CSV table of C-alpha atoms in Angstrom, one decimal:
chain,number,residue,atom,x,y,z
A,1,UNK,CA,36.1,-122.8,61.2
A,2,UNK,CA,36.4,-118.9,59.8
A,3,UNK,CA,36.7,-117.8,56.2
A,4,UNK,CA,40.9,-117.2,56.0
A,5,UNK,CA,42.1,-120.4,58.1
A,6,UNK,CA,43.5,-123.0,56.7
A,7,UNK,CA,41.7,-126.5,57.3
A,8,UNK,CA,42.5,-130.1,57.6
A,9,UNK,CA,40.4,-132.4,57.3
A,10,UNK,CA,40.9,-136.3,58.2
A,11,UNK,CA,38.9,-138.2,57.3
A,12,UNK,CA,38.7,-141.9,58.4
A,13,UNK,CA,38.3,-145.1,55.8
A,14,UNK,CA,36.6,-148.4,57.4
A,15,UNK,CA,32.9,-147.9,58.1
A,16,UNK,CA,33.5,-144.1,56.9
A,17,UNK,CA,34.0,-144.0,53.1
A,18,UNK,CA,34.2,-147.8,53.0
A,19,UNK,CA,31.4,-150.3,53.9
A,20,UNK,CA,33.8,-152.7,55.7
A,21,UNK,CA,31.2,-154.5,56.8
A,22,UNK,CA,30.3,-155.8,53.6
A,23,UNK,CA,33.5,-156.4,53.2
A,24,UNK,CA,33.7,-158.4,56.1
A,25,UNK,CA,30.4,-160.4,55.1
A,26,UNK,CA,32.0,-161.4,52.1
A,27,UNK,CA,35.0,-162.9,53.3
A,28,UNK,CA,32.4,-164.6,55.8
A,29,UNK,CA,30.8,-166.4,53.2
A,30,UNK,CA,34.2,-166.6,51.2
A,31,UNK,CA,35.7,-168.7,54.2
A,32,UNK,CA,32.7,-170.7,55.0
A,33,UNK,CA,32.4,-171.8,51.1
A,34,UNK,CA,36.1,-172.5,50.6
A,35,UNK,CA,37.1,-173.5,53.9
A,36,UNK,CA,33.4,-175.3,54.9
A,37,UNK,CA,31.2,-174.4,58.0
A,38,UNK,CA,32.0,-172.8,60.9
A,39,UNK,CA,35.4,-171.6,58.9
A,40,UNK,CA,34.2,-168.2,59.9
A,41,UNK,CA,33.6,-167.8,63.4
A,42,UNK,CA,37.3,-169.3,63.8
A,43,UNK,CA,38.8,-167.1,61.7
A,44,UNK,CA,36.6,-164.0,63.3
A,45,UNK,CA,37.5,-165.4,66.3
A,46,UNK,CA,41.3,-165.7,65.7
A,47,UNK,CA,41.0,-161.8,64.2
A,48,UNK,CA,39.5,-160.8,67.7
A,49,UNK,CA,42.4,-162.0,69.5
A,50,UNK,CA,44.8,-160.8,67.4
A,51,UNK,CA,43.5,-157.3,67.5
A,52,UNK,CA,43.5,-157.8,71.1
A,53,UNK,CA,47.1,-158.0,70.9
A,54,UNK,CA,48.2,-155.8,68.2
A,55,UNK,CA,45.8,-153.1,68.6
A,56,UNK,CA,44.3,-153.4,65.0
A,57,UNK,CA,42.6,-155.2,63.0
A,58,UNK,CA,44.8,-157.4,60.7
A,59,UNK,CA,43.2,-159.6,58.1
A,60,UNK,CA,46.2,-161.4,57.0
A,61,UNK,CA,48.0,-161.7,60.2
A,62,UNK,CA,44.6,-163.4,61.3
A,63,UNK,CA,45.4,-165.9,58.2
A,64,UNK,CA,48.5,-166.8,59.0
A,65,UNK,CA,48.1,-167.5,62.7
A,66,UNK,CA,44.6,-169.4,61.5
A,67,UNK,CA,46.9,-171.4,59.0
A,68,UNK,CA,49.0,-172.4,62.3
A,69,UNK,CA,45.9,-174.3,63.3
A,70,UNK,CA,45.1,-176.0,59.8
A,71,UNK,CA,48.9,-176.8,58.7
A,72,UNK,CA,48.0,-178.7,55.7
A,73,UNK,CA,44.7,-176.8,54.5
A,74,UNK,CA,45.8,-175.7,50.8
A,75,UNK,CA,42.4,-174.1,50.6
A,76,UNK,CA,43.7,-171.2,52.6
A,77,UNK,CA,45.7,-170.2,49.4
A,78,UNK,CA,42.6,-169.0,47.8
A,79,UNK,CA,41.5,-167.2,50.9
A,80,UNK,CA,44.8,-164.9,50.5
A,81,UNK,CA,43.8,-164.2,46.6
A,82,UNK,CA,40.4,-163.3,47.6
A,83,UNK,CA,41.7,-160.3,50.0
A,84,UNK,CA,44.3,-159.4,47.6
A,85,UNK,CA,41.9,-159.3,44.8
A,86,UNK,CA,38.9,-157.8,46.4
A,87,UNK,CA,37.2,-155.1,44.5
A,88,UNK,CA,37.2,-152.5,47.3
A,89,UNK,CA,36.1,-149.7,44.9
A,90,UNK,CA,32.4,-151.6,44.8
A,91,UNK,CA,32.1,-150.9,48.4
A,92,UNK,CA,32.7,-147.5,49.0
A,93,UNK,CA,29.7,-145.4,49.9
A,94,UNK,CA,27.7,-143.5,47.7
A,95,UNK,CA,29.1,-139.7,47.2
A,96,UNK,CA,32.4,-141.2,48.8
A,97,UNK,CA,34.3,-139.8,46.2
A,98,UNK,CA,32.2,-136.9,45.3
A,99,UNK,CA,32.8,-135.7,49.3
A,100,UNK,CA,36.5,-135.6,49.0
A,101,UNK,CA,36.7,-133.9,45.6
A,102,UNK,CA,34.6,-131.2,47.3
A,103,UNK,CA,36.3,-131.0,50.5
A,104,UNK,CA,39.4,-130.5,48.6
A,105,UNK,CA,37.5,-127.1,47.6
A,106,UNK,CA,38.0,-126.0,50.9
A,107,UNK,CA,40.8,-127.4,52.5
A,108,UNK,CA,43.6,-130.3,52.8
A,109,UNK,CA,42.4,-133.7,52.9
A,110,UNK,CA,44.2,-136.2,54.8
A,111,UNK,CA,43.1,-140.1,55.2
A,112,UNK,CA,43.7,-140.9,58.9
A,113,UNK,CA,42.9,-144.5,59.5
A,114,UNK,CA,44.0,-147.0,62.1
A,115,UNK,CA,45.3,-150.6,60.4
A,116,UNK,CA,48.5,-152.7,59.6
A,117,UNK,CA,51.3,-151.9,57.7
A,118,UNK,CA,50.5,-153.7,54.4
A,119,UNK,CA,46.7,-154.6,54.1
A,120,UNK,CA,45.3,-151.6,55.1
A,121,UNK,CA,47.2,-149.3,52.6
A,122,UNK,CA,46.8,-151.8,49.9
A,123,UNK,CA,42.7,-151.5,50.5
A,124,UNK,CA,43.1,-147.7,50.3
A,125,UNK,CA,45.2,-147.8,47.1
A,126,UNK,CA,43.0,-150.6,45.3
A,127,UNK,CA,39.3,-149.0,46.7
A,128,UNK,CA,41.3,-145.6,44.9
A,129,UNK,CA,40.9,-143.5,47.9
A,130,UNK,CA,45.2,-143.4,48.2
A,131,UNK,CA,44.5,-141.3,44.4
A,132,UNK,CA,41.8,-139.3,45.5
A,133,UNK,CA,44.2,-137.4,48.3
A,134,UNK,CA,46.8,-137.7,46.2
A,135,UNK,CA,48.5,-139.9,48.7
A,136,UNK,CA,47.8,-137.8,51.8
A,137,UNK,CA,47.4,-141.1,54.0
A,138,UNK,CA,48.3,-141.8,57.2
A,139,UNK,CA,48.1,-145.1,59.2
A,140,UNK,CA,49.1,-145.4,62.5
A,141,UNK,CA,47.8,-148.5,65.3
A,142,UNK,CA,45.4,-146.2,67.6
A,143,UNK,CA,45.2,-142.9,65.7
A,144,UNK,CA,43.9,-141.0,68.8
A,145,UNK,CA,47.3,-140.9,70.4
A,146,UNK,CA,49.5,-140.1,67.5
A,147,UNK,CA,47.8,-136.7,67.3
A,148,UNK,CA,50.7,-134.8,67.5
A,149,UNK,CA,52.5,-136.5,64.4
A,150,UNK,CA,49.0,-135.8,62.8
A,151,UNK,CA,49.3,-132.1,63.6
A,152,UNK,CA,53.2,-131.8,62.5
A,153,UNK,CA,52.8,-133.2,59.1
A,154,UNK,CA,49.5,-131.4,58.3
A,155,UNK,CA,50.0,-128.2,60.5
A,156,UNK,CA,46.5,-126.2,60.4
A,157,UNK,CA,44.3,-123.5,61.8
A,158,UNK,CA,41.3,-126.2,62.2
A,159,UNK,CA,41.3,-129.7,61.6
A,160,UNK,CA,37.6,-131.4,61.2
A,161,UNK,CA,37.9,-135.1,61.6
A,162,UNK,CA,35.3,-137.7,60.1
A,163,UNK,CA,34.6,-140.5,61.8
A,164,UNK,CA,32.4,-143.4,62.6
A,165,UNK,CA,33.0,-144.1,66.2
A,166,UNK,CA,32.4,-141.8,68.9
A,167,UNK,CA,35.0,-142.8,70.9
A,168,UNK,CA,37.9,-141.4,68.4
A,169,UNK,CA,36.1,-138.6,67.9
A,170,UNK,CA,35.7,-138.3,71.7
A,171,UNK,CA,39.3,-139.2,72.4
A,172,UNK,CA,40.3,-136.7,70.0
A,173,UNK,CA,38.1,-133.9,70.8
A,174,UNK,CA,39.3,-133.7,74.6
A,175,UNK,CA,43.2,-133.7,73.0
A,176,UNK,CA,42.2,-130.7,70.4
A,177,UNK,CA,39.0,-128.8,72.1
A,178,UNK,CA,37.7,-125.9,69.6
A,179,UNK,CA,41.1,-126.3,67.6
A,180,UNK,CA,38.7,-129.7,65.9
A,181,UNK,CA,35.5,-129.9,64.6
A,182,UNK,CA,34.2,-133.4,65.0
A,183,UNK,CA,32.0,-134.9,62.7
A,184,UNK,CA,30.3,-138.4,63.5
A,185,UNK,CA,29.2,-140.1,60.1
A,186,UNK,CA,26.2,-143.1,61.9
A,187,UNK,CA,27.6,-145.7,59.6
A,188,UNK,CA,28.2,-149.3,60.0
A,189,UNK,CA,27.9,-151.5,63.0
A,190,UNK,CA,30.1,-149.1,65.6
A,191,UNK,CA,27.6,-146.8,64.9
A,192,UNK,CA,24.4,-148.1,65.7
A,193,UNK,CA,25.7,-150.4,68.6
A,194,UNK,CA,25.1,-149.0,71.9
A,195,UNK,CA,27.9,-150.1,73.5
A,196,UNK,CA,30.2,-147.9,71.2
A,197,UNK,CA,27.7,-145.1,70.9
A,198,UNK,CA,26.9,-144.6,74.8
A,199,UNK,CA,28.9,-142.0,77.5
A,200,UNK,CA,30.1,-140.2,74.6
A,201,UNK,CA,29.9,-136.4,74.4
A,202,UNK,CA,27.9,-135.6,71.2
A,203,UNK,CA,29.7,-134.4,68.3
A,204,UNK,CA,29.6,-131.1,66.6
A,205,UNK,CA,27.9,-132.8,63.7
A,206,UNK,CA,26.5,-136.1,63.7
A,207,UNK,CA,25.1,-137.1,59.8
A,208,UNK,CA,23.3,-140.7,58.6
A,209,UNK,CA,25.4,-141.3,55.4
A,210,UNK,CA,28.8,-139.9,54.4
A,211,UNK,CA,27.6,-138.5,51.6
A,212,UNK,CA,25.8,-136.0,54.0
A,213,UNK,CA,28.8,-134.2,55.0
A,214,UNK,CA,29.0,-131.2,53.3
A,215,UNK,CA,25.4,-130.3,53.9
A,216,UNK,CA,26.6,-131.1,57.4
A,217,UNK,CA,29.6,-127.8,57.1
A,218,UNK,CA,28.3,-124.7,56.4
A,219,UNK,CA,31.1,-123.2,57.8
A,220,UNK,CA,34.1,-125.0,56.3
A,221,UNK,CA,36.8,-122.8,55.1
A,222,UNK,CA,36.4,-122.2,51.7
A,223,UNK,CA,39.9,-121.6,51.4
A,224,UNK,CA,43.2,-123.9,50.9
């Protein structure tokens, strides 16, 4: 990154600038208290295979097909209103908002997440992150491939992408080389697994917390 380019910088959501595993803990015991034991793992279990299929995680597509199982379980109603309703802006990281207010200083700020078409953006816009790029989201199924869209709606000098797993970043860095700056934020449980963390090439920047970031660029354009 040099003083004069202009910079993007994506930035992703789950795990990144949102603990989703919190989230994720609290629909646990959500689904275990409304639904009674063991509710859970079979729901988690449903959301594995369906992400094996689709690609994504999808939290309401999981209910549905887990409602195809328990036909006549009313309960499951409340289980919608507690996604709908969750308070996603409780769970965003400390200096989550702080870090894209001041990477705005220095260049575009684009969300780049991977999700489906109606959940995920609906967590973005309720946790207030969809504001705070003034709508400069994108969503795609695997992220890593759709690169090129990426790069024709946000054309740029340098992109830096923010990330908690290495693999994106990985993926990404060997499509880009020295045209991205990859920054690897060791939050959540992709993070700190080894099976998502090892045969990676490092990144250009690894930090512990999100809010880290900017202490973690010296040399972010300082320009729009």
């Amino acid at each position: 990154m040099n003083s004069g380019e202009h910079t993007v910088f994506l930035i992703d959501v789950d795990n990144t600038l949102l603990d989703n595993d919190a989230v994720q803990a609290d629909l646990c015991g959500h689904l275990d208290r409304s639904l009674g034991g063991c509710s859970c793992r079979e729901y988690f279990a449903v959301l594995e295979e369906l992400r094996a299929e689709l690609g994504y995680v999808d939290y309401l597509g999981t209910l549905q097909r887990y409602r195809a199982r328990h036909l006549d379980d009313q309960s499951l109603l409340a289980v919608s209103h507690f996604l709908l309703d969750y308070p996603f802006p409780t769970r965003l990281f400390a200096g989550a908002i702080e870090l894209l207010a001041g990477l705005r200083r220095r260049g575009e700020v684009v969300i780049l997440s991977d999700g489906d078409v109606v959940f995920q953006p609906h967590k973005i816009r309720r946790s207030g992150l969809w504001e705070a790029v003034d709508g400069r989201v994108l969503i795609y199924v695997h992220k890593e491939l759709r690169l090129d869209d990426v790069a024709r709606r946000y054309p740029a000098d340098h992109y830096v992408l923010i990330d908690d797993k290495l693999r994106i970043l990985s993926a990404c860095k060997q499509a880009w080389g020295e045209r991205l700056t990859t920054v690897w934020v060791r939050q959540g449980h992709y993070a700190r697994t080894p099976g998502h963390t090892e045969g990676f090439p490092a990144p250009d920047v690894a930090v512990e917390a999100i809010a880290e970031v900017l202490d973690g660029l010296p040399g972010a354009s300082a320009t729009g």
